[in-house]
Coordinates of C-alpha atoms and ligand atoms in Angstrom, one line a residue:
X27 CA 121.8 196.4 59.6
X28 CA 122.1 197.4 63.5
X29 CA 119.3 197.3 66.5
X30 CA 120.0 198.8 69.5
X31 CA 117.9 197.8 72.2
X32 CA 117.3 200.3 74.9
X33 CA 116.2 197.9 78.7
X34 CA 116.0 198.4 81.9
X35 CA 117.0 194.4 81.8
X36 CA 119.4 193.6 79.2
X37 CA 120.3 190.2 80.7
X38 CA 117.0 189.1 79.0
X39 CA 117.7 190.3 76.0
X40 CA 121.7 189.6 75.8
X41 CA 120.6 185.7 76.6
X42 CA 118.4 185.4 73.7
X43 CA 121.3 187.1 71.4
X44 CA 123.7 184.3 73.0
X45 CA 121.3 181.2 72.2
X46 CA 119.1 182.5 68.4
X47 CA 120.2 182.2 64.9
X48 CA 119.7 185.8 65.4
X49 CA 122.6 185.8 67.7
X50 CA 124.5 183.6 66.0
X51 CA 124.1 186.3 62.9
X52 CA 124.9 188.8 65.4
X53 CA 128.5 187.5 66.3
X54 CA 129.2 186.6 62.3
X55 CA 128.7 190.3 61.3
X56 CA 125.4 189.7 59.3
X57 CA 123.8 192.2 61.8
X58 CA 124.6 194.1 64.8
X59 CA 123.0 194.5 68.3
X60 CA 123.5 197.0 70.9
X61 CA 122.0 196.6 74.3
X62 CA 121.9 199.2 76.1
X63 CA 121.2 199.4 80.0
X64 CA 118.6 202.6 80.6
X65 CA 120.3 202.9 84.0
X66 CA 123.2 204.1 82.0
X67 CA 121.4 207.1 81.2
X68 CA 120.1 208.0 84.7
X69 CA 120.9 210.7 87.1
X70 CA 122.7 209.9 90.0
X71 CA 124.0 207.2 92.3
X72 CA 121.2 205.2 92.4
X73 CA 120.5 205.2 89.1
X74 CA 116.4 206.4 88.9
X75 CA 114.7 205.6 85.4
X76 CA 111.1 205.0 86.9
X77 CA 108.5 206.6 88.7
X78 CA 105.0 207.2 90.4
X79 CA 102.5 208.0 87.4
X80 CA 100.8 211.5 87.9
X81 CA 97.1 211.4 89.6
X82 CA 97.4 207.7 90.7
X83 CA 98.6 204.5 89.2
X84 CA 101.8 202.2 89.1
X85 CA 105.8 203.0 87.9
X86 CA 106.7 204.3 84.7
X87 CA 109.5 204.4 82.7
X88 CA 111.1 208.4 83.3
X89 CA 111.1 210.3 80.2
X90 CA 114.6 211.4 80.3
X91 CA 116.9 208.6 80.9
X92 CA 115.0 207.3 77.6
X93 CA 115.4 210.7 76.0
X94 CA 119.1 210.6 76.3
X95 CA 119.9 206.8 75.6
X96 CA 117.9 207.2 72.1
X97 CA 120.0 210.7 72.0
X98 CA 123.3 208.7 72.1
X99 CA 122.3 206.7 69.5
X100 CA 120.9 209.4 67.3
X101 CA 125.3 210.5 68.0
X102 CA 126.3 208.5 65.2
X103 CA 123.2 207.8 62.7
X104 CA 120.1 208.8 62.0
X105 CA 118.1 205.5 63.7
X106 CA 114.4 204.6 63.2
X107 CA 112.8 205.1 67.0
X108 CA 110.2 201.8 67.1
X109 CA 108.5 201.6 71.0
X110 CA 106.2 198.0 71.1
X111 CA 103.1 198.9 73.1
X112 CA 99.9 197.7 72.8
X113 CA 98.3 200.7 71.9
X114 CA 100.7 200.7 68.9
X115 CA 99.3 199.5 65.2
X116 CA 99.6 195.6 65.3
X117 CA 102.6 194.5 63.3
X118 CA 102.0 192.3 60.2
X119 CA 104.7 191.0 57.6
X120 CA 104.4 194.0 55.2
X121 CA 105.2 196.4 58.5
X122 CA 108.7 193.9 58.9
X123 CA 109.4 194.4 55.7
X124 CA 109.3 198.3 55.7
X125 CA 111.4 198.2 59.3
X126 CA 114.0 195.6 57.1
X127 CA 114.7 198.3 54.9
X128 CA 116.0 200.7 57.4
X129 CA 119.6 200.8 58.4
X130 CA 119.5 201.3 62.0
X131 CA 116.6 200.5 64.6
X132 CA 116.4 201.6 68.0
X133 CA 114.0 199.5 69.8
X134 CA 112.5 200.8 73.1
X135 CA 111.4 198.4 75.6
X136 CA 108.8 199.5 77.9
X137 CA 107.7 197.9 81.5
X138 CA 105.6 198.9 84.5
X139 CA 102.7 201.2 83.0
X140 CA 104.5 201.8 79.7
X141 CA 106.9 205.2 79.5
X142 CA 106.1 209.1 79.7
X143 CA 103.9 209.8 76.6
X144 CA 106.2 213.1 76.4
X145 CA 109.3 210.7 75.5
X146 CA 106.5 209.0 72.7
X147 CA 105.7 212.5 71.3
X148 CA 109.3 213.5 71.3
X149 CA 111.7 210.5 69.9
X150 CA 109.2 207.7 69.1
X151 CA 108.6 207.4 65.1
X152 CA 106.4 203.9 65.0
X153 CA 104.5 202.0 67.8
X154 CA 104.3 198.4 67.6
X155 CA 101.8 196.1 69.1
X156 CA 102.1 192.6 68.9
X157 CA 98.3 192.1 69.4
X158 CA 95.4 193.0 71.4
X159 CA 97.1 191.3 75.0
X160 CA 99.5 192.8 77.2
X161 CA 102.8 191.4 78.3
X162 CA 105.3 192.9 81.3
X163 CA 107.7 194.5 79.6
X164 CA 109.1 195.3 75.8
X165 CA 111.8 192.4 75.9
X166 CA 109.9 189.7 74.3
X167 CA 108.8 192.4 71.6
X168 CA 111.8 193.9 70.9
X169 CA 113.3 190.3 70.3
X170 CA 110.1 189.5 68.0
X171 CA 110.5 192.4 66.0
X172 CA 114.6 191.6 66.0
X173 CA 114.2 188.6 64.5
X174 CA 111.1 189.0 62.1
X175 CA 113.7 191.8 60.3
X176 CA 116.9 190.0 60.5
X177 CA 115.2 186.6 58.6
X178 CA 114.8 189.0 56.1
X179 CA 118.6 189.9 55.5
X180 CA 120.8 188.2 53.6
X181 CA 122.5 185.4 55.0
X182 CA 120.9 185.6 58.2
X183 CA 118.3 181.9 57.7
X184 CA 120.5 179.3 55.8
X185 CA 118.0 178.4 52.3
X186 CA 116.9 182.4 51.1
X187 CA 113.8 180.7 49.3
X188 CA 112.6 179.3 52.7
X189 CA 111.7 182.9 53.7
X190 CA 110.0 183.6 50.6
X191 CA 107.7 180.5 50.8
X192 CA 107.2 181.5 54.1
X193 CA 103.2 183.0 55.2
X194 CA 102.5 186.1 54.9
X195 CA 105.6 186.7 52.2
X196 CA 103.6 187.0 49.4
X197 CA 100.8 187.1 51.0
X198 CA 99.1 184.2 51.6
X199 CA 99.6 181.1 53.9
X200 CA 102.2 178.8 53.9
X201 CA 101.5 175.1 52.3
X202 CA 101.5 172.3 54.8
X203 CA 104.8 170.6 55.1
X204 CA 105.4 167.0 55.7
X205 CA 108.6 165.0 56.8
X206 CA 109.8 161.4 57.1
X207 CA 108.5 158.8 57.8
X208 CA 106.0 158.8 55.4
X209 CA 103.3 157.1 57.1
X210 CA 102.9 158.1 61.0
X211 CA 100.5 156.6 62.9
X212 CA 98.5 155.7 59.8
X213 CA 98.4 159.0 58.5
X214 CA 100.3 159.0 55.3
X215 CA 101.8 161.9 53.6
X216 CA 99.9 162.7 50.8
X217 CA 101.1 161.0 48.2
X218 CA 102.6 163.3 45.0
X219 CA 104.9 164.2 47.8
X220 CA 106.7 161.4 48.0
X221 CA 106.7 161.2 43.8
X222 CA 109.6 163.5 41.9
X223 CA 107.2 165.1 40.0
X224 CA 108.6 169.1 40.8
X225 CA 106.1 170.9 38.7
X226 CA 103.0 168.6 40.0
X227 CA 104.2 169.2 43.7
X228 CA 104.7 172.9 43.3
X229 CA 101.4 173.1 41.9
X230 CA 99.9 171.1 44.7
X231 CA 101.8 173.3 47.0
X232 CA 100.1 176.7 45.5
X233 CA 96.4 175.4 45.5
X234 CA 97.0 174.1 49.2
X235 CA 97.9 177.8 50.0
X236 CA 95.0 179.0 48.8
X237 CA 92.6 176.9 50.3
X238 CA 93.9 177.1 53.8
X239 CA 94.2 180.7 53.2
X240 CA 91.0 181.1 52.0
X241 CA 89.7 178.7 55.3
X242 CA 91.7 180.6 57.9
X243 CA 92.5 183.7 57.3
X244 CA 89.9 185.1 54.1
X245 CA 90.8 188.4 55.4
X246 CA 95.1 187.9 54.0
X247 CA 93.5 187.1 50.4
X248 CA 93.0 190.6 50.0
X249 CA 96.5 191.9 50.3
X250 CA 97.8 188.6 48.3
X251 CA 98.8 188.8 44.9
X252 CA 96.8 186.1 43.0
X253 CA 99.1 185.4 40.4
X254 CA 101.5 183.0 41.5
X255 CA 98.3 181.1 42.6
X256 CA 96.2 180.5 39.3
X257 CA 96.6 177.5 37.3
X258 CA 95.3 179.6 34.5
X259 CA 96.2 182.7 32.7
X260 CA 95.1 186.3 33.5
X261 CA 94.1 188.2 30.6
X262 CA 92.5 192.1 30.0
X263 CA 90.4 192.4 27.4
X264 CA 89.7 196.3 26.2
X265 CA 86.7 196.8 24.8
X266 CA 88.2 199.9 22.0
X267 CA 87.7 203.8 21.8
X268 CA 89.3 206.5 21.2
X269 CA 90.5 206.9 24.4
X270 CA 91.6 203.8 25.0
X271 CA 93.7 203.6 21.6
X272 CA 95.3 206.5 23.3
X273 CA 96.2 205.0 26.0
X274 CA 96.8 201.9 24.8
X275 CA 100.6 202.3 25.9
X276 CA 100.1 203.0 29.7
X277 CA 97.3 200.0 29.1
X278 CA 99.9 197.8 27.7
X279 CA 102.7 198.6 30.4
X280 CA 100.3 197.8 33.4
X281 CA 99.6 194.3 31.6
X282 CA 102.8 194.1 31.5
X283 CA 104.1 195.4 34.7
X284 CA 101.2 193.2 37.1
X285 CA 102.3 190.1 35.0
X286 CA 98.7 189.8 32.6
X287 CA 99.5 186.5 30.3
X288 CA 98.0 188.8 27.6
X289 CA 96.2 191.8 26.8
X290 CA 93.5 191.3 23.9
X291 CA 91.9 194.1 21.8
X292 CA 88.3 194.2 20.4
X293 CA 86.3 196.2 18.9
X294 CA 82.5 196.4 20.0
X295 CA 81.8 197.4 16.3
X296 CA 83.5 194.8 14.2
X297 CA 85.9 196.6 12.5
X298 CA 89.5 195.6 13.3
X299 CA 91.9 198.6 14.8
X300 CA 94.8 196.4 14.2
X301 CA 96.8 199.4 13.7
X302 CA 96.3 200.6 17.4
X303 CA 96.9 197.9 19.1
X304 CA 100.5 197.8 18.9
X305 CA 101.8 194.7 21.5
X306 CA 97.5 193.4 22.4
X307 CA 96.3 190.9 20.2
X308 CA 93.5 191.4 18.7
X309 CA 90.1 190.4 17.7
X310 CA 87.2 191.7 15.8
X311 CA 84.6 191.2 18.1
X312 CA 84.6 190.6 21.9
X313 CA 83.1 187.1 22.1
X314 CA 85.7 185.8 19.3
X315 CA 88.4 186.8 21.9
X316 CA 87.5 184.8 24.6
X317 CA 86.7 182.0 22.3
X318 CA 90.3 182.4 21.8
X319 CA 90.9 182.4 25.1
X320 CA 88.7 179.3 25.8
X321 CA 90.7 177.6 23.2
X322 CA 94.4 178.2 24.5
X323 CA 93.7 177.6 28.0
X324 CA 91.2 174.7 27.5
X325 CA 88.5 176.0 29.3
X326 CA 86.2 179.1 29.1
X327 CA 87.4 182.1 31.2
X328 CA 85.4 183.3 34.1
X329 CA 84.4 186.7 32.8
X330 CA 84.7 190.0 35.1
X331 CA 83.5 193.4 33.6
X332 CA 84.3 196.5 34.9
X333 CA 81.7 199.1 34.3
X334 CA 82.1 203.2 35.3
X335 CA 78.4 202.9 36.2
X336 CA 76.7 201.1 39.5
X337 CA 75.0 197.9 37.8
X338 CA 73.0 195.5 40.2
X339 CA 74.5 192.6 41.7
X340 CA 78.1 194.1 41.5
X341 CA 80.6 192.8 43.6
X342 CA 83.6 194.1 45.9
X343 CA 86.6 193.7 44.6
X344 CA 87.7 191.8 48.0
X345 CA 84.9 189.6 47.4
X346 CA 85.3 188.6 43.7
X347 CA 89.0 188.4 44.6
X348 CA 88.3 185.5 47.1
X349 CA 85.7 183.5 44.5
X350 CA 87.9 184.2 41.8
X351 CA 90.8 181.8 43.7
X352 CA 88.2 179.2 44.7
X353 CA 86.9 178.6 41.6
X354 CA 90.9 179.0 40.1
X355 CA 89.7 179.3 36.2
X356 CA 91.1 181.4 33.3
X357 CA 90.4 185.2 33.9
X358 CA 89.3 187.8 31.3
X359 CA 89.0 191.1 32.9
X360 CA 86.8 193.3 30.6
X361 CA 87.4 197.4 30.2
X362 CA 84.2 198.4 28.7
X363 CA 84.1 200.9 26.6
X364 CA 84.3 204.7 28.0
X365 CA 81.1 206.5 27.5
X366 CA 77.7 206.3 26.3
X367 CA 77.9 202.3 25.8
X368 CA 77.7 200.3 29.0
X369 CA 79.7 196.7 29.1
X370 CA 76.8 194.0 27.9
X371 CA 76.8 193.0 31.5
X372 CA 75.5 189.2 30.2
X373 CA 78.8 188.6 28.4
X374 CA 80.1 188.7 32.1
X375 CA 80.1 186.1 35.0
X376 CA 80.6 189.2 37.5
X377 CA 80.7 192.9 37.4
X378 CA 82.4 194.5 40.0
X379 CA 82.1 197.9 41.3
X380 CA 82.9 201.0 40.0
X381 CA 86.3 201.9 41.2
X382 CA 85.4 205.7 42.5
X383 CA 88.5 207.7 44.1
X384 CA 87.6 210.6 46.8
X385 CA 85.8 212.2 44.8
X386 CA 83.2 209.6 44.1
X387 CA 83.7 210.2 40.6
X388 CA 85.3 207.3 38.4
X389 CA 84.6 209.4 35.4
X390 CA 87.8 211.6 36.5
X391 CA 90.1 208.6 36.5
X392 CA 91.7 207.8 32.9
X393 CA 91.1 204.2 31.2
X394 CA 94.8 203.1 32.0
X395 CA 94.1 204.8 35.8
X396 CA 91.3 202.4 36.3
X397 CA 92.8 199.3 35.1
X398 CA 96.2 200.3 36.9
X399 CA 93.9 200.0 40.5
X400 CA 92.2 197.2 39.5
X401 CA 95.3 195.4 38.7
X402 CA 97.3 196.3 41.6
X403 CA 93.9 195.2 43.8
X404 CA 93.5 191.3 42.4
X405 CA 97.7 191.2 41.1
X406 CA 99.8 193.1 43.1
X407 CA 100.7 192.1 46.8
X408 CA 100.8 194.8 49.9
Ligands
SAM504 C1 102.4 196.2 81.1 S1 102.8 196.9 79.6 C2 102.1 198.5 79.7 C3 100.7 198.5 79.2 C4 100.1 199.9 79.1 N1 99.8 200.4 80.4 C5 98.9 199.9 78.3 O1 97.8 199.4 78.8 O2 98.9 200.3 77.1 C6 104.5 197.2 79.7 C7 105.2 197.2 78.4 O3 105.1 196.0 77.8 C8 105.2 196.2 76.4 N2 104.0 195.5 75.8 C9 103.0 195.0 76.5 N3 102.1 194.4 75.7 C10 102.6 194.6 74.4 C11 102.0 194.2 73.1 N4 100.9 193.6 73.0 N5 102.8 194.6 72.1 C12 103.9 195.2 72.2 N6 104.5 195.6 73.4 C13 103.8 195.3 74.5 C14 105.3 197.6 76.1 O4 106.6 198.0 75.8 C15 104.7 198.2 77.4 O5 105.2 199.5 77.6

C-alpha cells in the first residue's frame, strides 16, 4: 500500500517515518510513503502556497499548489484524496478499515485556516476529523491516519492476532491486560490469569469486554457483533407457514451465514412439517423446542419475539442488544408466524419492534428479509 503525504513541513512528518514501526515498515517494503513538499508545486521563486482569506481572516493554504501536487500523484495511479479537518466525519475503526483497503492514499495536511474549499470540491474524496478539537496543522492527522491503516497490513505489527483483539476490531473494547509481577503494590492480577487454563481465560477475557464495553462506551455495543461474546448459543426459532416453508432456504442460509448455533422449526398447530424443514430441527410445538433448548444449553433461553405488528412494551433493537449481553443467557429469537396470528407475546421475555424499511411497511419485507436485518443488527459487526 502507498501514502503520499502532501506538507507544507515534511520535516515533521519524515521524523516520525524515521523513528515508528510505521517507518520501520516503510524502509522493509511492507508499505511506502511519499512526502511531498507543497512548495514543490508553487509558482515562482519564492515559492507562495498560502494566502490572505477573502473578506477577512488568517492564511490559507492556496488552491493550486495543492491542485497540482495531488495532480502528480493522480500521474501514476488512481489515489484515494483524504483531507483531515475538523469539519470532516470523525474517523472510527470501521472508516480505517475501508481506507486499508485502498491501494494508494494521498493524504492532505492542512494548516493556518484550513485550504481553499475550491481545492475540497475539486480533488478531496473523504474528510477526516479526528474529533470535535482543533490542532495546527494536518501532520499529526495524517500520521494518525498512516498508522491506524498500516497496523492493518500484513506484516506491518509483529503478532497479527494482536490487532484483531485490539478495540474497536470487532467491535467492542479490548480486555484489560496484566503483566509481571503479579502482585504490584498489593494489587494482584486476577487470578485465572496466572492459571494455564486457555479456554477459562479466553472466556474471562470475552465477558471482561463486554462489561467495560457496556460501562464505557454502550454506544460501540451497537455496531458489535455479539457472538463471539455469548457463553451460550444463539438460536431462531420459526414459528411455520407457508411462506416461511418457502423460504425456508434463504432462512437456513442467514442462520447459517450470521453463525446461529441452530435453526429450530415448529409448528403453531402441532402437526410436524418435517418434510419442509430440510437442515432446522424440528419440533411439534413451540414450547417443546425451547425445552429442548433449555435442556442442551442447561438453562432456559431468554426469549425475543419478533412481531410485524407494534405490541406494547417493545423494545429497540440497540436496547435489547445491550440487555441481552448483560444478562449473557441462551437466545431463541422467535419469527412469528406471517399473517393473521400474532406471536403469543407471553411465550416471550421481550418483543422488539417491528423492523419497518422507508416505507414504514414491514409487511413488504419477505420472512427471510426480516430475519436477514435482524441478524445482521444483534450478529453481524459494522
Ligand atoms: C487550525 S486548523 C483549521 C481549522 C479550520 N479553520 C476549522 O475551523 O475547521 C488547520 C488544519 O489542521 C488540521 N486539523 C485541525 N484539527 C483537526 C481535527 N480535529 N481533525 C483532523 N484535522 C484537523 C486540518 O488539516 C486543518 O486544515
Amino acid at each position: 500500500m502507498r501514502f503520499t503525504v502532501v506538507t507544507a513541513f515534511p520535516d515533521f512528518v519524515e521524523a516520525f517515518l524515521s523513528t515508528s514501526v510505521i517507518g520501520r515498515a516503510a524502509s522493509s517494503g511492507a508499505l511506502s510513503v511519499d512526502v511531498v513538499d507543497l512548495r514543490d508545486y508553487a509558482d515562482g521563486d519564492y515559492g507562495q502556497i498560502d494566502d490572505y482569506v477573502f473578506g477577512g481572516g488568517g492564511m490559507l493554504l492556496m488552491a493550486e499548489p495543492l491542485g497540482r501536487a495531488v495532480e502528480a500523484a493522480r500521474a501514476t495511479s488512481n489515489p484515494y484524496v483524504v483531507y483531515p479537518s475538523p469539519q470532516g466525519a470523525v474517523l472510527h475503526q470501521e472508516m480505517v478499515e475501508t481506507l486499508a483497503g485502498k491501494e494508494h492514499l494521498v493524504l492532505i495536511c492542512g494548516r493556518y485556516e484550513g485550504v481553499d474549499e475550491r481545492f475540497t470540491e475539486a480533488f478531496v474524496d473523504l474528510e477526516v476529523s479526528l474529533g470535535d478539537f482543533v490542532l495546527t496543522g494536518g501532520e499529526l492527522p495524517a500520521m494518525v491516519l498512516i498508522d491506524a491503516v498500516a497496523r492493518l497490513l500484513p506484516g506491518v505489527v509483529g503478532r497479527e492476532e494482536a490487532v484483531e483483539e485490539d478495540s474497536f476490531y470487532r467491535g467492542m473494547l479490548d480486555t484489560p491486560h496484566y503483566t509481571r509481577p503479579a502482585l504490584w503494590r498489593g494489587r494482584p492480577v486476577p487470578e485465572l490469569l496466572v492459571g494455564g487454563d486457555h479456554g477459562a481465560i479466553g472466556r474471562w477475557r470475552r465477558r471482561q469486554a463486554v462489561e467495560r464495553t457496556l460501562r464505557r462506551r454502550p454506544d460501540v455495543v451497537a455496531r458489535a457483533s455479539m457472538i463471539p461474546y455469548m457463553s451460550h448459543g444463539a438460536y431462531v426459532l420459526i414459528l411455520a407457514d407457508g411462506e416461511k416453508e418457502r423460504e425456508l432456504p434463504l432462512l437456513s442460509r442467514a442462520c447459517e451465514s450470521y453463525g446461529v448455533t441452530r435453526l429450530l422449526w415448529a409448528s403453531p398447530s402441532g402437526e410436524s412439517r418435517r418434510s419442509a424443514a430440510g437442515s432446522a430441527k424440528t419440533f411439534p410445538s413451540p414450547e417443546k423446542a425451547l425445552r429442548w433448548i433449555g435442556a442442551r444449553e442447561k438453562k432456559a433461553p431468554f426469549v425475543v419475539g419478533l412481531s410485524r405488528e407494534r405490541v406494547e412494551g417493545a423494545l429497540h433493537w440497540s436496547q435489547l442488544k445491550r440487555e441481552l449481553l448483560e444478562k449473557d443467557l441462551p437466545l431463541a429469537f422467535v419469527l412469528g408466524p406471517t399473517e393473521g396470528e400474532t406471536l403469543e407475546i407471553e411465550r416471550c421475555d421481550a418483543v422488539l419492534q417491528p423492523i419497518r424499511g422507508g416505507s414504514g411497511d414491514p409487511g413488504s419485507l419477505s420472512s427471510a428479509g426480516l430475519l436477514s436485518v435482524l441478524l445482521d443488527r444483534f450478529f453481524g459487526w459494522r
